[in-house]
């Protein structure tokens, strides 16, 4: 499955550090407007990895943020580096 691009570096970092789990609302904030089927596929990818790691979620319709970012290929350290560089360049 193709993973959509994040809406913004700042938004991706804010969601990562402020939510231990992601639901539909947070996933839409992360990637922008998505179909319910795409959201379900993204969550299934994360849920499958959570099962492999024997992790449970607090909310039945939510996925662990760290696992989700890992499965979706979102590198938080790279985002932080890019954000820092943009600030240095005043962009």
PDB file of N, CA and C in Angstrom:
ATOM      1  N   UNK A   1       0.838  -1.185   0.000  1.00  0.00           N
ATOM      2  CA  UNK A   1       0.000   0.000   0.000  1.00  0.00           C
ATOM      3  C   UNK A   1       0.878   1.242   0.000  1.00  0.00           C
ATOM      4  N   UNK A   2       0.507   2.202  -0.807  1.00  0.00           N
ATOM      5  CA  UNK A   2       1.205   3.487  -0.807  1.00  0.00           C
ATOM      6  C   UNK A   2       0.747   4.307   0.390  1.00  0.00           C
ATOM      7  N   UNK A   3       1.705   4.816   1.108  1.00  0.00           N
ATOM      8  CA  UNK A   3       1.406   5.658   2.261  1.00  0.00           C
ATOM      9  C   UNK A   3       1.350   7.109   1.779  1.00  0.00           C
ATOM     10  N   UNK A   4       0.280   7.836   2.104  1.00  0.00           N
ATOM     11  CA  UNK A   4       0.201   9.233   1.678  1.00  0.00           C
ATOM     12  C   UNK A   4       1.247  10.087   2.397  1.00  0.00           C
ATOM     13  N   UNK A   5       1.620  11.209   1.813  1.00  0.00           N
ATOM     14  CA  UNK A   5       2.577  12.104   2.490  1.00  0.00           C
ATOM     15  C   UNK A   5       1.908  12.815   3.664  1.00  0.00           C
ATOM     16  N   UNK A   6       2.703  13.169   4.660  1.00  0.00           N
ATOM     17  CA  UNK A   6       2.166  13.917   5.801  1.00  0.00           C
ATOM     18  C   UNK A   6       1.828  15.335   5.362  1.00  0.00           C
ATOM     19  N   UNK A   7       0.867  15.947   6.047  1.00  0.00           N
ATOM     20  CA  UNK A   7       0.435  17.290   5.675  1.00  0.00           C
ATOM     21  C   UNK A   7       1.510  18.328   5.973  1.00  0.00           C
ATOM     22  N   UNK A   8       2.234  18.147   7.081  1.00  0.00           N
ATOM     23  CA  UNK A   8       3.332  19.055   7.399  1.00  0.00           C
ATOM     24  C   UNK A   8       4.227  18.419   8.450  1.00  0.00           C
ATOM     25  N   UNK A   9       5.477  18.838   8.469  1.00  0.00           N
ATOM     26  CA  UNK A   9       6.430  18.327   9.438  1.00  0.00           C
ATOM     27  C   UNK A   9       5.968  18.678  10.850  1.00  0.00           C
ATOM     28  N   UNK A  10       5.574  19.925  11.054  1.00  0.00           N
ATOM     29  CA  UNK A  10       5.145  20.373  12.381  1.00  0.00           C
ATOM     30  C   UNK A  10       3.953  19.579  12.874  1.00  0.00           C
ATOM     31  N   UNK A  11       3.003  19.358  12.003  1.00  0.00           N
ATOM     32  CA  UNK A  11       1.797  18.607  12.366  1.00  0.00           C
ATOM     33  C   UNK A  11       2.148  17.163  12.721  1.00  0.00           C
ATOM     34  N   UNK A  12       3.009  16.537  11.945  1.00  0.00           N
ATOM     35  CA  UNK A  12       3.409  15.158  12.214  1.00  0.00           C
ATOM     36  C   UNK A  12       4.112  15.047  13.566  1.00  0.00           C
ATOM     37  N   UNK A  13       4.973  16.012  13.872  1.00  0.00           N
ATOM     38  CA  UNK A  13       5.676  15.998  15.159  1.00  0.00           C
ATOM     39  C   UNK A  13       4.722  16.283  16.317  1.00  0.00           C
ATOM     40  N   UNK A  14       3.815  17.217  16.127  1.00  0.00           N
ATOM     41  CA  UNK A  14       2.839  17.531  17.174  1.00  0.00           C
ATOM     42  C   UNK A  14       1.998  16.305  17.517  1.00  0.00           C
ATOM     43  N   UNK A  15       1.512  15.616  16.507  1.00  0.00           N
ATOM     44  CA  UNK A  15       0.707  14.414  16.736  1.00  0.00           C
ATOM     45  C   UNK A  15       1.527  13.315  17.406  1.00  0.00           C
ATOM     46  N   UNK A  16       2.770  13.160  16.975  1.00  0.00           N
ATOM     47  CA  UNK A  16       3.631  12.114  17.535  1.00  0.00           C
ATOM     48  C   UNK A  16       3.855  12.324  19.027  1.00  0.00           C
ATOM     49  N   UNK A  17       4.148  13.557  19.401  1.00  0.00           N
ATOM     50  CA  UNK A  17       4.488  13.829  20.790  1.00  0.00           C
ATOM     51  C   UNK A  17       3.270  14.082  21.684  1.00  0.00           C
ATOM     52  N   UNK A  18       2.105  14.340  21.106  1.00  0.00           N
ATOM     53  CA  UNK A  18       0.940  14.640  21.935  1.00  0.00           C
ATOM     54  C   UNK A  18      -0.082  13.507  22.034  1.00  0.00           C
ATOM     55  N   UNK A  19       0.056  12.466  21.236  1.00  0.00           N
ATOM     56  CA  UNK A  19      -0.915  11.365  21.255  1.00  0.00           C
ATOM     57  C   UNK A  19      -0.192  10.018  21.385  1.00  0.00           C
ATOM     58  N   UNK A  20      -0.557   9.263  22.395  1.00  0.00           N
ATOM     59  CA  UNK A  20       0.020   7.924  22.526  1.00  0.00           C
ATOM     60  C   UNK A  20      -0.642   6.950  21.559  1.00  0.00           C
ATOM     61  N   UNK A  21      -1.867   7.272  21.155  1.00  0.00           N
ATOM     62  CA  UNK A  21      -2.582   6.470  20.169  1.00  0.00           C
ATOM     63  C   UNK A  21      -3.272   7.380  19.155  1.00  0.00           C
ATOM     64  N   UNK A  22      -3.435   6.851  17.966  1.00  0.00           N
ATOM     65  CA  UNK A  22      -4.063   7.605  16.886  1.00  0.00           C
ATOM     66  C   UNK A  22      -5.382   6.965  16.483  1.00  0.00           C
ATOM     67  N   UNK A  23      -6.386   7.797  16.321  1.00  0.00           N
ATOM     68  CA  UNK A  23      -7.671   7.361  15.792  1.00  0.00           C
ATOM     69  C   UNK A  23      -7.875   7.970  14.415  1.00  0.00           C
ATOM     70  N   UNK A  24      -9.068   7.819  13.892  1.00  0.00           N
ATOM     71  CA  UNK A  24      -9.374   8.346  12.555  1.00  0.00           C
ATOM     72  C   UNK A  24      -9.105   9.845  12.461  1.00  0.00           C
ATOM     73  N   UNK A  25      -9.519  10.584  13.489  1.00  0.00           N
ATOM     74  CA  UNK A  25      -9.356  12.041  13.481  1.00  0.00           C
ATOM     75  C   UNK A  25      -7.886  12.428  13.362  1.00  0.00           C
ATOM     76  N   UNK A  26      -7.031  11.791  14.134  1.00  0.00           N
ATOM     77  CA  UNK A  26      -5.604  12.107  14.104  1.00  0.00           C
ATOM     78  C   UNK A  26      -4.954  11.667  12.792  1.00  0.00           C
ATOM     79  N   UNK A  27      -5.397  10.558  12.245  1.00  0.00           N
ATOM     80  CA  UNK A  27      -4.850  10.073  10.971  1.00  0.00           C
ATOM     81  C   UNK A  27      -5.184  11.055   9.847  1.00  0.00           C
ATOM     82  N   UNK A  28      -6.402  11.594   9.864  1.00  0.00           N
ATOM     83  CA  UNK A  28      -6.787  12.606   8.870  1.00  0.00           C
ATOM     84  C   UNK A  28      -5.954  13.867   9.069  1.00  0.00           C
ATOM     85  N   UNK A  29      -5.699  14.249  10.319  1.00  0.00           N
ATOM     86  CA  UNK A  29      -4.852  15.418  10.568  1.00  0.00           C
ATOM     87  C   UNK A  29      -3.436  15.174  10.060  1.00  0.00           C
ATOM     88  N   UNK A  30      -2.953  13.946  10.191  1.00  0.00           N
ATOM     89  CA  UNK A  30      -1.595  13.601   9.769  1.00  0.00           C
ATOM     90  C   UNK A  30      -1.448  13.593   8.252  1.00  0.00           C
ATOM     91  N   UNK A  31      -2.396  12.974   7.557  1.00  0.00           N
ATOM     92  CA  UNK A  31      -2.271  12.772   6.113  1.00  0.00           C
ATOM     93  C   UNK A  31      -3.186  13.648   5.260  1.00  0.00           C
ATOM     94  N   UNK A  32      -4.150  14.306   5.856  1.00  0.00           N
ATOM     95  CA  UNK A  32      -5.126  15.050   5.074  1.00  0.00           C
ATOM     96  C   UNK A  32      -6.350  14.188   4.807  1.00  0.00           C
ATOM     97  N   UNK A  33      -7.221  14.688   3.971  1.00  0.00           N
ATOM     98  CA  UNK A  33      -8.480  13.997   3.693  1.00  0.00           C
ATOM     99  C   UNK A  33      -8.211  12.646   3.026  1.00  0.00           C
ATOM    100  N   UNK A  34      -8.764  11.591   3.642  1.00  0.00           N
ATOM    101  CA  UNK A  34      -8.605  10.230   3.137  1.00  0.00           C
ATOM    102  C   UNK A  34      -9.958   9.532   3.142  1.00  0.00           C
ATOM    103  N   UNK A  35     -10.089   8.534   2.307  1.00  0.00           N
ATOM    104  CA  UNK A  35     -11.312   7.728   2.339  1.00  0.00           C
ATOM    105  C   UNK A  35     -11.295   6.854   3.589  1.00  0.00           C
ATOM    106  N   UNK A  36     -12.455   6.428   4.009  1.00  0.00           N
ATOM    107  CA  UNK A  36     -12.528   5.558   5.187  1.00  0.00           C
ATOM    108  C   UNK A  36     -11.813   4.238   4.927  1.00  0.00           C
ATOM    109  N   UNK A  37     -11.826   3.783   3.683  1.00  0.00           N
ATOM    110  CA  UNK A  37     -11.129   2.544   3.341  1.00  0.00           C
ATOM    111  C   UNK A  37      -9.615   2.698   3.497  1.00  0.00           C
ATOM    112  N   UNK A  38      -9.079   3.835   3.099  1.00  0.00           N
ATOM    113  CA  UNK A  38      -7.644   4.086   3.240  1.00  0.00           C
ATOM    114  C   UNK A  38      -7.269   4.178   4.713  1.00  0.00           C
ATOM    115  N   UNK A  39      -8.080   4.856   5.495  1.00  0.00           N
ATOM    116  CA  UNK A  39      -7.823   4.945   6.936  1.00  0.00           C
ATOM    117  C   UNK A  39      -7.841   3.551   7.548  1.00  0.00           C
ATOM    118  N   UNK A  40      -8.799   2.742   7.164  1.00  0.00           N
ATOM    119  CA  UNK A  40      -8.898   1.376   7.688  1.00  0.00           C
ATOM    120  C   UNK A  40      -7.663   0.560   7.309  1.00  0.00           C
ATOM    121  N   UNK A  41      -7.168   0.708   6.082  1.00  0.00           N
ATOM    122  CA  UNK A  41      -5.967  -0.027   5.661  1.00  0.00           C
ATOM    123  C   UNK A  41      -4.742   0.424   6.444  1.00  0.00           C
ATOM    124  N   UNK A  42      -4.607   1.733   6.662  1.00  0.00           N
ATOM    125  CA  UNK A  42      -3.483   2.247   7.446  1.00  0.00           C
ATOM    126  C   UNK A  42      -3.535   1.702   8.873  1.00  0.00           C
ATOM    127  N   UNK A  43      -4.722   1.740   9.472  1.00  0.00           N
ATOM    128  CA  UNK A  43      -4.860   1.234  10.832  1.00  0.00           C
ATOM    129  C   UNK A  43      -4.605  -0.272  10.894  1.00  0.00           C
ATOM    130  N   UNK A  44      -5.023  -1.005   9.886  1.00  0.00           N
ATOM    131  CA  UNK A  44      -4.792  -2.453   9.866  1.00  0.00           C
ATOM    132  C   UNK A  44      -3.300  -2.766   9.820  1.00  0.00           C
ATOM    133  N   UNK A  45      -2.560  -1.991   9.045  1.00  0.00           N
ATOM    134  CA  UNK A  45      -1.107  -2.190   9.000  1.00  0.00           C
ATOM    135  C   UNK A  45      -0.512  -2.032  10.403  1.00  0.00           C
ATOM    136  N   UNK A  46      -0.924  -0.995  11.094  1.00  0.00           N
ATOM    137  CA  UNK A  46      -0.413  -0.739  12.440  1.00  0.00           C
ATOM    138  C   UNK A  46      -0.904  -1.800  13.423  1.00  0.00           C
ATOM    139  N   UNK A  47      -2.171  -2.174  13.343  1.00  0.00           N
ATOM    140  CA  UNK A  47      -2.730  -3.199  14.245  1.00  0.00           C
ATOM    141  C   UNK A  47      -2.012  -4.533  14.055  1.00  0.00           C
ATOM    142  N   UNK A  48      -1.721  -4.899  12.800  1.00  0.00           N
ATOM    143  CA  UNK A  48      -1.008  -6.154  12.535  1.00  0.00           C
ATOM    144  C   UNK A  48       0.361  -6.155  13.201  1.00  0.00           C
ATOM    145  N   UNK A  49       1.069  -5.034  13.120  1.00  0.00           N
ATOM    146  CA  UNK A  49       2.379  -4.936  13.768  1.00  0.00           C
ATOM    147  C   UNK A  49       2.239  -4.949  15.284  1.00  0.00           C
ATOM    148  N   UNK A  50       1.207  -4.306  15.789  1.00  0.00           N
ATOM    149  CA  UNK A  50       0.966  -4.332  17.239  1.00  0.00           C
ATOM    150  C   UNK A  50       0.726  -5.762  17.713  1.00  0.00           C
ATOM    151  N   UNK A  51      -0.006  -6.537  16.936  1.00  0.00           N
ATOM    152  CA  UNK A  51      -0.239  -7.944  17.294  1.00  0.00           C
ATOM    153  C   UNK A  51       1.062  -8.726  17.288  1.00  0.00           C
ATOM    154  N   UNK A  52       1.919  -8.469  16.299  1.00  0.00           N
ATOM    155  CA  UNK A  52       3.217  -9.147  16.249  1.00  0.00           C
ATOM    156  C   UNK A  52       4.062  -8.817  17.477  1.00  0.00           C
ATOM    157  N   UNK A  53       3.895  -7.593  17.987  1.00  0.00           N
ATOM    158  CA  UNK A  53       4.656  -7.164  19.167  1.00  0.00           C
ATOM    159  C   UNK A  53       3.926  -7.441  20.478  1.00  0.00           C
ATOM    160  N   UNK A  54       2.778  -8.106  20.396  1.00  0.00           N
ATOM    161  CA  UNK A  54       1.947  -8.382  21.580  1.00  0.00           C
ATOM    162  C   UNK A  54       1.565  -7.113  22.330  1.00  0.00           C
ATOM    163  N   UNK A  55       1.185  -6.102  21.590  1.00  0.00           N
ATOM    164  CA  UNK A  55       0.768  -4.817  22.169  1.00  0.00           C
ATOM    165  C   UNK A  55      -0.739  -4.678  22.068  1.00  0.00           C
ATOM    166  N   UNK A  56      -1.310  -4.106  23.100  1.00  0.00           N
ATOM    167  CA  UNK A  56      -2.729  -3.794  23.095  1.00  0.00           C
ATOM    168  C   UNK A  56      -2.900  -2.289  23.013  1.00  0.00           C
ATOM    169  N   UNK A  57      -4.072  -1.849  22.543  1.00  0.00           N
ATOM    170  CA  UNK A  57      -4.348  -0.421  22.525  1.00  0.00           C
ATOM    171  C   UNK A  57      -5.392  -0.117  23.585  1.00  0.00           C
ATOM    172  N   UNK A  58      -5.383   1.115  24.054  1.00  0.00           N
ATOM    173  CA  UNK A  58      -6.352   1.540  25.052  1.00  0.00           C
ATOM    174  C   UNK A  58      -7.727   1.691  24.426  1.00  0.00           C
ATOM    175  N   UNK A  59      -7.755   2.161  23.214  1.00  0.00           N
ATOM    176  CA  UNK A  59      -9.013   2.332  22.492  1.00  0.00           C
ATOM    177  C   UNK A  59      -9.118   1.292  21.391  1.00  0.00           C
ATOM    178  N   UNK A  60     -10.263   0.671  21.267  1.00  0.00           N
ATOM    179  CA  UNK A  60     -10.435  -0.401  20.284  1.00  0.00           C
ATOM    180  C   UNK A  60     -10.243   0.092  18.848  1.00  0.00           C
ATOM    181  N   UNK A  61     -10.543   1.364  18.603  1.00  0.00           N
ATOM    182  CA  UNK A  61     -10.441   1.907  17.253  1.00  0.00           C
ATOM    183  C   UNK A  61      -9.183   2.744  17.048  1.00  0.00           C
ATOM    184  N   UNK A  62      -8.212   2.581  17.937  1.00  0.00           N
ATOM    185  CA  UNK A  62      -6.980   3.372  17.860  1.00  0.00           C
ATOM    186  C   UNK A  62      -5.771   2.472  17.705  1.00  0.00           C
ATOM    187  N   UNK A  63      -4.673   3.070  17.243  1.00  0.00           N
ATOM    188  CA  UNK A  63      -3.422   2.337  17.075  1.00  0.00           C
ATOM    189  C   UNK A  63      -2.309   3.085  17.804  1.00  0.00           C
ATOM    190  N   UNK A  64      -1.317   2.359  18.274  1.00  0.00           N
ATOM    191  CA  UNK A  64      -0.180   2.941  18.964  1.00  0.00           C
ATOM    192  C   UNK A  64       0.566   3.871  18.010  1.00  0.00           C
ATOM    193  N   UNK A  65       0.863   5.069  18.468  1.00  0.00           N
ATOM    194  CA  UNK A  65       1.489   6.079  17.622  1.00  0.00           C
ATOM    195  C   UNK A  65       2.885   5.675  17.164  1.00  0.00           C
ATOM    196  N   UNK A  66       3.705   5.173  18.077  1.00  0.00           N
ATOM    197  CA  UNK A  66       5.083   4.795  17.724  1.00  0.00           C
ATOM    198  C   UNK A  66       5.075   3.681  16.689  1.00  0.00           C
ATOM    199  N   UNK A  67       4.248   2.675  16.901  1.00  0.00           N
ATOM    200  CA  UNK A  67       4.157   1.565  15.948  1.00  0.00           C
ATOM    201  C   UNK A  67       3.634   2.052  14.604  1.00  0.00           C
ATOM    202  N   UNK A  68       2.596   2.883  14.633  1.00  0.00           N
ATOM    203  CA  UNK A  68       2.011   3.379  13.387  1.00  0.00           C
ATOM    204  C   UNK A  68       3.033   4.170  12.576  1.00  0.00           C
ATOM    205  N   UNK A  69       3.748   5.089  13.215  1.00  0.00           N
ATOM    206  CA  UNK A  69       4.752   5.865  12.492  1.00  0.00           C
ATOM    207  C   UNK A  69       5.825   4.956  11.908  1.00  0.00           C
ATOM    208  N   UNK A  70       6.222   3.951  12.656  1.00  0.00           N
ATOM    209  CA  UNK A  70       7.242   3.010  12.166  1.00  0.00           C
ATOM    210  C   UNK A  70       6.743   2.261  10.936  1.00  0.00           C
ATOM    211  N   UNK A  71       5.545   1.714  11.036  1.00  0.00           N
ATOM    212  CA  UNK A  71       4.977   0.927   9.931  1.00  0.00           C
ATOM    213  C   UNK A  71       4.724   1.797   8.708  1.00  0.00           C
ATOM    214  N   UNK A  72       4.314   3.030   8.942  1.00  0.00           N
ATOM    215  CA  UNK A  72       4.017   3.935   7.833  1.00  0.00           C
ATOM    216  C   UNK A  72       5.265   4.615   7.290  1.00  0.00           C
ATOM    217  N   UNK A  73       6.419   4.325   7.852  1.00  0.00           N
ATOM    218  CA  UNK A  73       7.675   4.865   7.342  1.00  0.00           C
ATOM    219  C   UNK A  73       7.911   6.331   7.678  1.00  0.00           C
ATOM    220  N   UNK A  74       7.315   6.812   8.742  1.00  0.00           N
ATOM    221  CA  UNK A  74       7.505   8.200   9.157  1.00  0.00           C
ATOM    222  C   UNK A  74       8.642   8.234  10.174  1.00  0.00           C
ATOM    223  N   UNK A  75       9.762   8.817   9.781  1.00  0.00           N
ATOM    224  CA  UNK A  75      10.961   8.884  10.608  1.00  0.00           C
ATOM    225  C   UNK A  75      10.954  10.196  11.405  1.00  0.00           C
ATOM    226  N   UNK A  76      10.665  10.091  12.687  1.00  0.00           N
ATOM    227  CA  UNK A  76      10.549  11.275  13.535  1.00  0.00           C
ATOM    228  C   UNK A  76      11.873  12.026  13.625  1.00  0.00           C
ATOM    229  N   UNK A  77      12.981  11.308  13.737  1.00  0.00           N
ATOM    230  CA  UNK A  77      14.282  11.966  13.830  1.00  0.00           C
ATOM    231  C   UNK A  77      14.605  12.743  12.554  1.00  0.00           C
ATOM    232  N   UNK A  78      14.253  12.192  11.409  1.00  0.00           N
ATOM    233  CA  UNK A  78      14.451  12.897  10.149  1.00  0.00           C
ATOM    234  C   UNK A  78      13.567  14.146  10.080  1.00  0.00           C
ATOM    235  N   UNK A  79      12.325  14.032  10.536  1.00  0.00           N
ATOM    236  CA  UNK A  79      11.434  15.192  10.543  1.00  0.00           C
ATOM    237  C   UNK A  79      11.975  16.296  11.449  1.00  0.00           C
ATOM    238  N   UNK A  80      12.498  15.892  12.609  1.00  0.00           N
ATOM    239  CA  UNK A  80      13.073  16.889  13.525  1.00  0.00           C
ATOM    240  C   UNK A  80      14.289  17.571  12.908  1.00  0.00           C
ATOM    241  N   UNK A  81      15.120  16.797  12.222  1.00  0.00           N
ATOM    242  CA  UNK A  81      16.296  17.359  11.553  1.00  0.00           C
ATOM    243  C   UNK A  81      15.877  18.338  10.461  1.00  0.00           C
ATOM    244  N   UNK A  82      14.896  17.973   9.685  1.00  0.00           N
ATOM    245  CA  UNK A  82      14.406  18.845   8.615  1.00  0.00           C
ATOM    246  C   UNK A  82      13.782  20.124   9.172  1.00  0.00           C
ATOM    247  N   UNK A  83      13.017  19.974  10.243  1.00  0.00           N
ATOM    248  CA  UNK A  83      12.404  21.152  10.869  1.00  0.00           C
ATOM    249  C   UNK A  83      13.475  22.103  11.390  1.00  0.00           C
ATOM    250  N   UNK A  84      14.504  21.556  12.000  1.00  0.00           N
ATOM    251  CA  UNK A  84      15.602  22.374  12.521  1.00  0.00           C
ATOM    252  C   UNK A  84      16.286  23.121  11.377  1.00  0.00           C
ATOM    253  N   UNK A  85      16.530  22.439  10.273  1.00  0.00           N
ATOM    254  CA  UNK A  85      17.189  23.056   9.123  1.00  0.00           C
ATOM    255  C   UNK A  85      16.326  24.170   8.526  1.00  0.00           C
ATOM    256  N   UNK A  86      15.022  23.929   8.439  1.00  0.00           N
ATOM    257  CA  UNK A  86      14.125  24.971   7.920  1.00  0.00           C
ATOM    258  C   UNK A  86      14.159  26.213   8.814  1.00  0.00           C
ATOM    259  N   UNK A  87      14.208  26.003  10.116  1.00  0.00           N
ATOM    260  CA  UNK A  87      14.294  27.153  11.033  1.00  0.00           C
ATOM    261  C   UNK A  87      15.604  27.897  10.865  1.00  0.00           C
ATOM    262  N   UNK A  88      16.703  27.153  10.676  1.00  0.00           N
ATOM    263  CA  UNK A  88      18.005  27.787  10.458  1.00  0.00           C
ATOM    264  C   UNK A  88      18.002  28.635   9.190  1.00  0.00           C
ATOM    265  N   UNK A  89      17.329  28.144   8.166  1.00  0.00           N
ATOM    266  CA  UNK A  89      17.260  28.859   6.897  1.00  0.00           C
ATOM    267  C   UNK A  89      16.157  29.916   6.883  1.00  0.00           C
ATOM    268  N   UNK A  90      15.405  29.968   7.975  1.00  0.00           N
ATOM    269  CA  UNK A  90      14.287  30.912   8.108  1.00  0.00           C
ATOM    270  C   UNK A  90      13.264  30.741   6.991  1.00  0.00           C
ATOM    271  N   UNK A  91      12.940  29.478   6.714  1.00  0.00           N
ATOM    272  CA  UNK A  91      11.943  29.193   5.672  1.00  0.00           C
ATOM    273  C   UNK A  91      10.620  28.786   6.283  1.00  0.00           C
TER     274      UNK A  91
END
